[in-house]
Each structure stands twice: as C-alpha cells, then as structure tokens.
PDB file of C-alpha atoms in Angstrom:
ATOM      1  CA  MET A   1       0.281   0.388   0.127  1.00 41.00           C
ATOM      2  CA  SER A   2       0.822   3.426  -0.778  1.00 40.00           C
ATOM      3  CA  GLU A   3       2.232   5.918   1.822  1.00 42.00           C
ATOM      4  CA  SER A   4       0.143   8.785   2.464  1.00 42.00           C
ATOM      5  CA  ASN A   5       2.169  12.178   1.845  1.00 42.00           C
ATOM      6  CA  PRO A   6       1.961  14.082   5.378  1.00 41.00           C
ATOM      7  CA  SER A   7       2.587  17.490   3.347  1.00 39.00           C
ATOM      8  CA  ALA A   8      -0.113  16.642   0.565  1.00 41.00           C
ATOM      9  CA  SER A   9      -2.787  15.828   3.240  1.00 41.00           C
ATOM     10  CA  VAL A  10      -5.947  17.602   2.586  1.00 41.00           C
ATOM     11  CA  ASN A  11      -7.204  17.710   6.447  1.00 33.00           C
ATOM     12  CA  GLN A  12      -4.537  18.750   8.489  1.00 32.00           C
ATOM     13  CA  ILE A  13      -5.764  18.115  12.351  1.00 23.00           C
ATOM     14  CA  GLY A  14      -5.507  20.901  14.412  1.00 27.00           C
ATOM     15  CA  GLN A  15      -5.352  21.230  18.223  1.00 31.00           C
ATOM     16  CA  SER A  16      -7.432  23.534  20.109  1.00 32.00           C
ATOM     17  CA  GLU A  17      -5.792  26.187  22.454  1.00 37.00           C
ATOM     18  CA  PRO A  18      -6.076  25.218  26.075  1.00 38.00           C
ATOM     19  CA  THR A  19      -8.417  26.974  27.856  1.00 37.00           C
ATOM     20  CA  SER A  20      -6.919  28.665  30.868  1.00 38.00           C
ATOM     21  CA  SER A  21      -8.191  27.442  34.489  1.00 37.00           C
ATOM     22  CA  CYS A  22     -10.055  29.729  36.746  1.00 37.00           C
ATOM     23  CA  ALA A  23      -8.616  30.567  39.887  1.00 39.00           C
ATOM     24  CA  ASP A  24      -8.241  27.967  42.572  1.00 43.00           C
ATOM     25  CA  PRO A  25     -12.139  28.299  44.462  1.00 42.00           C
ATOM     26  CA  THR A  26     -10.399  27.734  47.822  1.00 40.00           C
ATOM     27  CA  ARG A  27      -8.925  31.249  47.739  1.00 37.00           C
ATOM     28  CA  ARG A  28     -10.863  33.943  49.852  1.00 37.00           C
ATOM     29  CA  THR A  29      -9.518  37.161  48.231  1.00 37.00           C
ATOM     30  CA  LEU A  30     -11.914  39.500  46.640  1.00 34.00           C
ATOM     31  CA  LEU A  31      -9.759  39.540  43.753  1.00 36.00           C
ATOM     32  CA  THR A  32      -9.351  36.150  43.196  1.00 36.00           C
ATOM     33  CA  ALA A  33     -12.886  35.900  43.061  1.00 37.00           C
ATOM     34  CA  LEU A  34     -13.765  38.132  40.545  1.00 35.00           C
ATOM     35  CA  ALA A  35     -10.924  36.856  38.458  1.00 37.00           C
ATOM     36  CA  GLY A  36     -12.984  33.406  38.645  1.00 37.00           C
ATOM     37  CA  CYS A  37     -16.159  35.130  37.783  1.00 35.00           C
ATOM     38  CA  ALA A  38     -14.237  37.097  34.833  1.00 35.00           C
ATOM     39  CA  CYS A  39     -12.920  33.749  33.539  1.00 33.00           C
ATOM     40  CA  LEU A  40     -16.498  32.152  33.575  1.00 33.00           C
ATOM     41  CA  ALA A  41     -17.709  34.756  31.291  1.00 34.00           C
ATOM     42  CA  ALA A  42     -15.147  34.668  28.927  1.00 33.00           C
ATOM     43  CA  ILE A  43     -15.943  30.913  28.151  1.00 33.00           C
ATOM     44  CA  GLU A  44     -19.514  31.184  27.937  1.00 33.00           C
ATOM     45  CA  PRO A  45     -20.107  30.423  24.457  1.00 36.00           C
ATOM     46  CA  ALA A  46     -21.241  33.129  21.784  1.00 35.00           C
ATOM     47  CA  ALA A  47     -23.908  32.484  19.273  1.00 40.00           C
ATOM     48  CA  ALA A  48     -23.107  30.248  16.827  1.00 51.00           C
ATOM     49  CA  ASP A  49     -22.460  30.724  13.062  1.00 54.00           C
ATOM     50  CA  ASP A  50     -24.154  27.560  12.303  1.00 59.00           C
ATOM     51  CA  GLU A  51     -27.010  28.352  14.277  1.00 74.00           C
ATOM     52  CA  GLN A  52     -27.712  31.536  11.835  1.00 84.00           C
ATOM     53  CA  PRO A  53     -30.403  31.515   9.061  1.00 84.00           C
ATOM     54  CA  GLY A  54     -29.334  29.758   5.970  1.00 87.00           C
ATOM     55  CA  ALA A  55     -26.423  28.106   7.604  1.00 92.00           C
ATOM     56  CA  SER A  56     -27.509  24.293   7.163  1.00 91.00           C
ATOM     57  CA  GLU A  57     -28.990  24.961   3.822  1.00 93.00           C
ATOM     58  CA  ARG A  58     -27.220  23.372   1.014  1.00 94.00           C
ATOM     59  CA  PRO A  59     -24.744  25.088  -0.879  1.00 95.00           C
ATOM     60  CA  GLN A  60     -26.563  27.836  -3.379  1.00 95.00           C
ATOM     61  CA  LYS A  61     -25.870  29.380  -6.719  1.00 96.00           C
ATOM     62  CA  ALA A  62     -23.916  32.538  -6.317  1.00 96.00           C
ATOM     63  CA  ASP A  63     -22.358  31.069  -3.008  1.00 97.00           C
ATOM     64  CA  VAL A  64     -18.428  31.917  -2.727  1.00 97.00           C
ATOM     65  CA  LEU A  65     -16.164  29.229  -1.040  1.00 97.00           C
ATOM     66  CA  VAL A  66     -14.100  29.997   2.022  1.00 96.00           C
ATOM     67  CA  ARG A  67     -11.744  28.199   3.866  1.00 96.00           C
ATOM     68  CA  ALA A  68     -12.438  25.718   6.164  1.00 95.00           C
ATOM     69  CA  GLU A  69      -9.200  24.767   8.675  1.00 92.00           C
ATOM     70  CA  GLY A  70      -6.003  26.689   9.222  1.00 91.00           C
ATOM     71  CA  ASP A  71      -4.552  30.012   9.860  1.00 92.00           C
ATOM     72  CA  LYS A  72      -6.872  31.441   6.846  1.00 93.00           C
ATOM     73  CA  ALA A  73      -9.876  29.361   7.858  1.00 93.00           C
ATOM     74  CA  GLY A  74     -13.018  32.266   7.041  1.00 94.00           C
ATOM     75  CA  GLU A  75     -11.075  33.495   4.115  1.00 95.00           C
ATOM     76  CA  VAL A  76     -12.620  33.644   0.570  1.00 96.00           C
ATOM     77  CA  ILE A  77     -10.625  31.122  -1.642  1.00 96.00           C
ATOM     78  CA  THR A  78      -9.469  32.563  -5.062  1.00 96.00           C
ATOM     79  CA  ALA A  79      -8.120  31.077  -7.988  1.00 95.00           C
ATOM     80  CA  GLU A  80      -4.835  31.811  -7.044  1.00 94.00           C
ATOM     81  CA  ASP A  81      -5.001  29.809  -4.234  1.00 96.00           C
ATOM     82  CA  LEU A  82      -4.686  26.697  -5.837  1.00 96.00           C
ATOM     83  CA  THR A  83      -1.885  25.146  -6.812  1.00 95.00           C
ATOM     84  CA  LEU A  84      -1.957  22.872 -10.067  1.00 96.00           C
ATOM     85  CA  GLY A  85      -2.343  19.191  -9.093  1.00 93.00           C
ATOM     86  CA  GLY A  86      -3.101  19.636  -5.434  1.00 91.00           C
ATOM     87  CA  PRO A  87      -2.779  20.108  -2.521  1.00 93.00           C
ATOM     88  CA  PRO A  88      -6.384  20.301  -2.087  1.00 95.00           C
ATOM     89  CA  LEU A  89      -8.213  22.986   0.248  1.00 96.00           C
ATOM     90  CA  ARG A  90     -11.184  22.072   2.243  1.00 96.00           C
ATOM     91  CA  ALA A  91     -14.028  24.593   2.492  1.00 97.00           C
ATOM     92  CA  TRP A  92     -17.642  25.804   3.182  1.00 97.00           C
ATOM     93  CA  PRO A  93     -19.547  27.653   1.001  1.00 97.00           C
ATOM     94  CA  LYS A  94     -20.835  31.164   2.056  1.00 97.00           C
ATOM     95  CA  ASP A  95     -23.864  33.199   1.507  1.00 96.00           C
ATOM     96  CA  PRO A  96     -22.022  36.578   0.155  1.00 95.00           C
ATOM     97  CA  LYS A  97     -25.357  38.431   0.280  1.00 95.00           C
ATOM     98  CA  THR A  98     -25.761  37.789   4.352  1.00 95.00           C
ATOM     99  CA  SER A  99     -22.199  36.746   4.911  1.00 95.00           C
ATOM    100  CA  VAL A 100     -23.481  33.172   6.668  1.00 96.00           C
ATOM    101  CA  VAL A 101     -21.067  30.863   6.537  1.00 96.00           C
ATOM    102  CA  ARG A 102     -23.028  27.476   5.686  1.00 96.00           C
ATOM    103  CA  LYS A 103     -21.356  25.350   8.112  1.00 94.00           C
ATOM    104  CA  GLY A 104     -24.658  24.154   9.955  1.00 93.00           C
ATOM    105  CA  SER A 105     -24.208  20.598   8.246  1.00 94.00           C
ATOM    106  CA  ARG A 106     -21.057  18.434   7.954  1.00 93.00           C
ATOM    107  CA  LEU A 107     -22.341  17.632   4.547  1.00 95.00           C
ATOM    108  CA  ASN A 108     -21.738  21.290   3.400  1.00 96.00           C
ATOM    109  CA  GLU A 109     -18.044  21.023   3.236  1.00 97.00           C
ATOM    110  CA  VAL A 110     -16.179  20.260  -0.118  1.00 97.00           C
ATOM    111  CA  VAL A 111     -12.983  19.608  -0.948  1.00 97.00           C
ATOM    112  CA  LEU A 112     -11.225  21.770  -4.393  1.00 97.00           C
ATOM    113  CA  VAL A 113      -8.269  20.630  -6.072  1.00 97.00           C
ATOM    114  CA  LYS A 114      -6.651  22.425  -9.381  1.00 97.00           C
ATOM    115  CA  LEU A 115      -6.027  19.944 -12.142  1.00 97.00           C
ATOM    116  CA  ASP A 116      -5.048  20.026 -15.667  1.00 96.00           C
ATOM    117  CA  PRO A 117      -7.804  20.124 -17.532  1.00 96.00           C
ATOM    118  CA  ASN A 118      -6.682  17.988 -20.329  1.00 96.00           C
ATOM    119  CA  GLU A 119      -6.815  15.049 -17.548  1.00 95.00           C
ATOM    120  CA  LEU A 120     -10.744  15.726 -16.830  1.00 97.00           C
ATOM    121  CA  ASP A 121     -13.331  13.480 -18.602  1.00 96.00           C
ATOM    122  CA  GLU A 122     -15.995  15.387 -20.420  1.00 95.00           C
ATOM    123  CA  THR A 123     -18.522  15.246 -17.787  1.00 95.00           C
ATOM    124  CA  THR A 124     -16.100  16.882 -14.903  1.00 96.00           C
ATOM    125  CA  ARG A 125     -14.258  19.370 -17.261  1.00 96.00           C
ATOM    126  CA  ALA A 126     -17.850  20.746 -17.612  1.00 95.00           C
ATOM    127  CA  ARG A 127     -18.018  21.612 -14.236  1.00 95.00           C
ATOM    128  CA  ALA A 128     -14.840  22.728 -13.432  1.00 97.00           C
ATOM    129  CA  PRO A 129     -13.589  26.181 -14.925  1.00 96.00           C
ATOM    130  CA  ASP A 130      -9.760  26.073 -15.105  1.00 94.00           C
ATOM    131  CA  GLY A 131      -9.735  22.827 -14.180  1.00 97.00           C
ATOM    132  CA  ILE A 132     -11.141  23.581 -10.671  1.00 97.00           C
ATOM    133  CA  VAL A 133     -12.810  20.534  -9.757  1.00 98.00           C
ATOM    134  CA  CYS A 134     -15.117  20.493  -6.411  1.00 98.00           C
ATOM    135  CA  TYR A 135     -16.630  17.665  -4.317  1.00 98.00           C
ATOM    136  CA  SER A 136     -18.247  16.711  -1.121  1.00 97.00           C
ATOM    137  CA  VAL A 137     -15.820  15.866   1.599  1.00 96.00           C
ATOM    138  CA  ILE A 138     -17.892  13.052   3.114  1.00 95.00           C
ATOM    139  CA  CYS A 139     -17.327   9.780   1.763  1.00 95.00           C
ATOM    140  CA  SER A 140     -19.980   7.832   0.307  1.00 94.00           C
ATOM    141  CA  HIS A 141     -19.413   4.675   2.653  1.00 93.00           C
ATOM    142  CA  ALA A 142     -19.737   5.303   6.461  1.00 90.00           C
ATOM    143  CA  GLY A 143     -19.763   9.136   6.213  1.00 88.00           C
ATOM    144  CA  CYS A 144     -16.346   9.801   7.187  1.00 92.00           C
ATOM    145  CA  PRO A 145     -14.408  13.000   6.068  1.00 91.00           C
ATOM    146  CA  ILE A 146     -11.941  12.279   2.923  1.00 93.00           C
ATOM    147  CA  THR A 147      -8.666  13.412   4.498  1.00 90.00           C
ATOM    148  CA  ALA A 148      -5.727  12.627   2.195  1.00 92.00           C
ATOM    149  CA  TRP A 149      -4.724  13.567  -1.329  1.00 94.00           C
ATOM    150  CA  VAL A 150      -2.241  10.583  -1.804  1.00 90.00           C
ATOM    151  CA  LYS A 151      -0.969   8.175  -4.751  1.00 86.00           C
ATOM    152  CA  GLU A 152      -3.624   5.727  -5.606  1.00 84.00           C
ATOM    153  CA  GLU A 153      -3.477   2.103  -4.578  1.00 81.00           C
ATOM    154  CA  GLN A 154      -3.367   0.749  -8.311  1.00 78.00           C
ATOM    155  CA  GLY A 155      -1.782   3.224 -10.422  1.00 80.00           C
ATOM    156  CA  ASP A 156       0.283   6.440 -10.018  1.00 85.00           C
ATOM    157  CA  LYS A 157      -2.147   9.405 -10.057  1.00 90.00           C
ATOM    158  CA  ASN A 158      -2.847  11.275  -6.801  1.00 94.00           C
ATOM    159  CA  VAL A 159      -6.463  10.464  -5.790  1.00 95.00           C
ATOM    160  CA  LEU A 160      -9.011  12.015  -2.687  1.00 96.00           C
ATOM    161  CA  LYS A 161      -8.615   9.063  -0.236  1.00 94.00           C
ATOM    162  CA  CYS A 162     -10.971   8.686   2.817  1.00 94.00           C
ATOM    163  CA  MET A 163      -8.397   6.953   5.954  1.00 92.00           C
ATOM    164  CA  CYS A 164     -11.227   5.154   7.483  1.00 93.00           C
ATOM    165  CA  HIS A 165     -11.745   2.388   5.084  1.00 91.00           C
ATOM    166  CA  ASN A 166      -9.134   3.179   2.431  1.00 92.00           C
ATOM    167  CA  SER A 167     -11.573   4.179  -0.469  1.00 95.00           C
ATOM    168  CA  GLU A 168     -10.438   6.023  -2.908  1.00 95.00           C
ATOM    169  CA  PHE A 169     -12.148   8.564  -5.426  1.00 96.00           C
ATOM    170  CA  ASP A 170     -10.274   9.812  -8.839  1.00 96.00           C
ATOM    171  CA  PRO A 171     -11.328  13.672  -8.795  1.00 97.00           C
ATOM    172  CA  ARG A 172     -10.156  13.696 -13.030  1.00 96.00           C
ATOM    173  CA  GLN A 173     -13.341  11.465 -13.530  1.00 95.00           C
ATOM    174  CA  ASN A 174     -16.360  12.658 -11.505  1.00 95.00           C
ATOM    175  CA  ALA A 175     -14.968  11.168  -8.359  1.00 95.00           C
ATOM    176  CA  GLN A 176     -15.788   7.735  -9.223  1.00 94.00           C
ATOM    177  CA  VAL A 177     -14.634   4.790  -7.089  1.00 95.00           C
ATOM    178  CA  VAL A 178     -11.164   3.490  -7.997  1.00 94.00           C
ATOM    179  CA  PHE A 179     -10.220   1.400  -4.615  1.00 94.00           C
ATOM    180  CA  GLY A 180     -12.056   0.032  -1.855  1.00 93.00           C
ATOM    181  CA  PRO A 181     -15.626  -0.084  -0.282  1.00 93.00           C
ATOM    182  CA  ALA A 182     -17.266   2.920  -1.459  1.00 93.00           C
ATOM    183  CA  PRO A 183     -20.104   2.063  -3.175  1.00 93.00           C
ATOM    184  CA  ARG A 184     -20.697   4.965  -5.308  1.00 92.00           C
ATOM    185  CA  ARG A 185     -18.827   8.156  -6.103  1.00 95.00           C
ATOM    186  CA  ILE A 186     -18.650  11.212  -4.117  1.00 95.00           C
ATOM    187  CA  ALA A 187     -21.135  14.322  -5.041  1.00 96.00           C
ATOM    188  CA  ALA A 188     -19.803  16.957  -7.114  1.00 97.00           C
ATOM    189  CA  LEU A 189     -20.439  20.731  -7.036  1.00 97.00           C
ATOM    190  CA  PRO A 190     -20.417  22.575 -10.389  1.00 98.00           C
ATOM    191  CA  LEU A 191     -18.430  25.559 -10.102  1.00 97.00           C
ATOM    192  CA  SER A 192     -17.983  29.244 -12.138  1.00 96.00           C
ATOM    193  CA  VAL A 193     -15.063  31.323 -12.017  1.00 95.00           C
ATOM    194  CA  ALA A 194     -14.742  34.856 -13.236  1.00 91.00           C
ATOM    195  CA  ASP A 195     -11.543  37.081 -12.603  1.00 89.00           C
ATOM    196  CA  GLY A 196     -10.165  34.692 -10.210  1.00 89.00           C
ATOM    197  CA  ALA A 197     -13.495  34.683  -7.862  1.00 91.00           C
ATOM    198  CA  ILE A 198     -14.735  31.239  -7.440  1.00 95.00           C
ATOM    199  CA  SER A 199     -18.263  30.660  -6.961  1.00 96.00           C
ATOM    200  CA  VAL A 200     -21.003  27.766  -6.880  1.00 97.00           C
ATOM    201  CA  ALA A 201     -22.617  27.350 -10.532  1.00 97.00           C
ATOM    202  CA  ALA A 202     -25.077  25.054  -9.529  1.00 96.00           C
ATOM    203  CA  PRO A 203     -26.550  22.437  -6.527  1.00 95.00           C
ATOM    204  CA  PHE A 204     -24.687  19.421  -5.510  1.00 96.00           C
ATOM    205  CA  VAL A 205     -24.638  16.515  -8.399  1.00 95.00           C
ATOM    206  CA  GLY A 206     -25.607  13.092  -6.655  1.00 91.00           C
ATOM    207  CA  LYS A 207     -26.215  12.157  -3.407  1.00 91.00           C
ATOM    208  CA  VAL A 208     -24.226  13.757  -0.511  1.00 90.00           C
ATOM    209  CA  GLY A 209     -22.828  11.696   2.233  1.00 83.00           C
ATOM    210  CA  ALA A 210     -23.111   7.777   3.054  1.00 80.00           C
TER     211      ALA A 210
END
C-alpha cells in the first residue's frame, strides 16, 4: 500500500488552544473571586455561526467558498490559492449577501483541487472551470471525511482518499470509486470562475453522504 504524503494531506488536524483554568476556588480574596467570575464569563459561548439562518442550507448558486481550516480559516478562496496538481483545500460555502457560512451541516463541507483540464473527462470538465474541481468531503461509504491526497493504490495518480476504510476517488473522472468499499462516487459541486473569483454554479450533483 502506498504511503500517504503528510504534506499533501487534505485535512490537517489542528489542536485547540488550551483554555486557561479559573482561579482556585479555595482562595478567599475578593480579587480572586472576581477573577474567577471573569474567567467563567470569558468561556461563555457566543452565538454559533451554524445557528444563523441559512447556515444549514445546501450550497446555493453564487455562494463563494471559504477556507474550512488552518490559519486562514474563513477567508474567501480564489483561483490563485490553488496549486496545479494539489494539494486540495477544504472549504465551506458562504452566502455573499448575508455573509453566513453554511457550516451548520457537515454535509456542506467540500474539497477543491486544481487539475490539468486535459486530464478531466468530459462530464467533470463541464463543471470544473480552469480545471478546478469541487466535491463533497463526505465519503459515500460510511460518512467519514475524506482527509488525504495520495498516490492511488493501483496506479500512479494522486486521488482523494478516505482513511477510515481506504476508499479512493478519482477527481478527474467525476470522483468515481477506484479502490475500496465505497458504493458510489462522491457528490460534485459545479463551479464558475470570473476574474479569479470562485463561486458555486449549481447545487450538488449526486447524493451527499453515505
């Protein structure tokens, strides 16, 4: 089995920064008590983005795509952000009018990768401007996230891979299954590109999820 390249991994698992502990409750000074209250107030959750109207709706036409992870999470992705041949970027759709990021459902997360248009089959090329393909990040087998961009098990091309059960999908051929137990291809999201700006051209093609 081919080893995956960590530097080309679609998903880079991050670690949350540790939350500072509140002051020891056994201390009797007023200053410490006030500090403890302030600590509790600081960790009170604010209104989550996924609770906003439209956050759980599937990607809509004209939505832009924003980074789903990393130091630039939330930033709009442009064509220049993608390198030919990968690595892919994980993204959420965002309503450009309301600025609501549609991350209220994990089924809305997608993965983008820029490929040579000449390598794409006719169906894929029709919805991949400048060779930029976009697919659901949810594997069609058991619903795990697709987290790797590695050499295929039975070939020499890079493919999208779900590390849960090793299903592989070729993004050049409409994300068809090329290895593993996945029963069908992953859903595709048609795109449009104008002046480097990437937007959703149409709803998902195919069933999203397992």
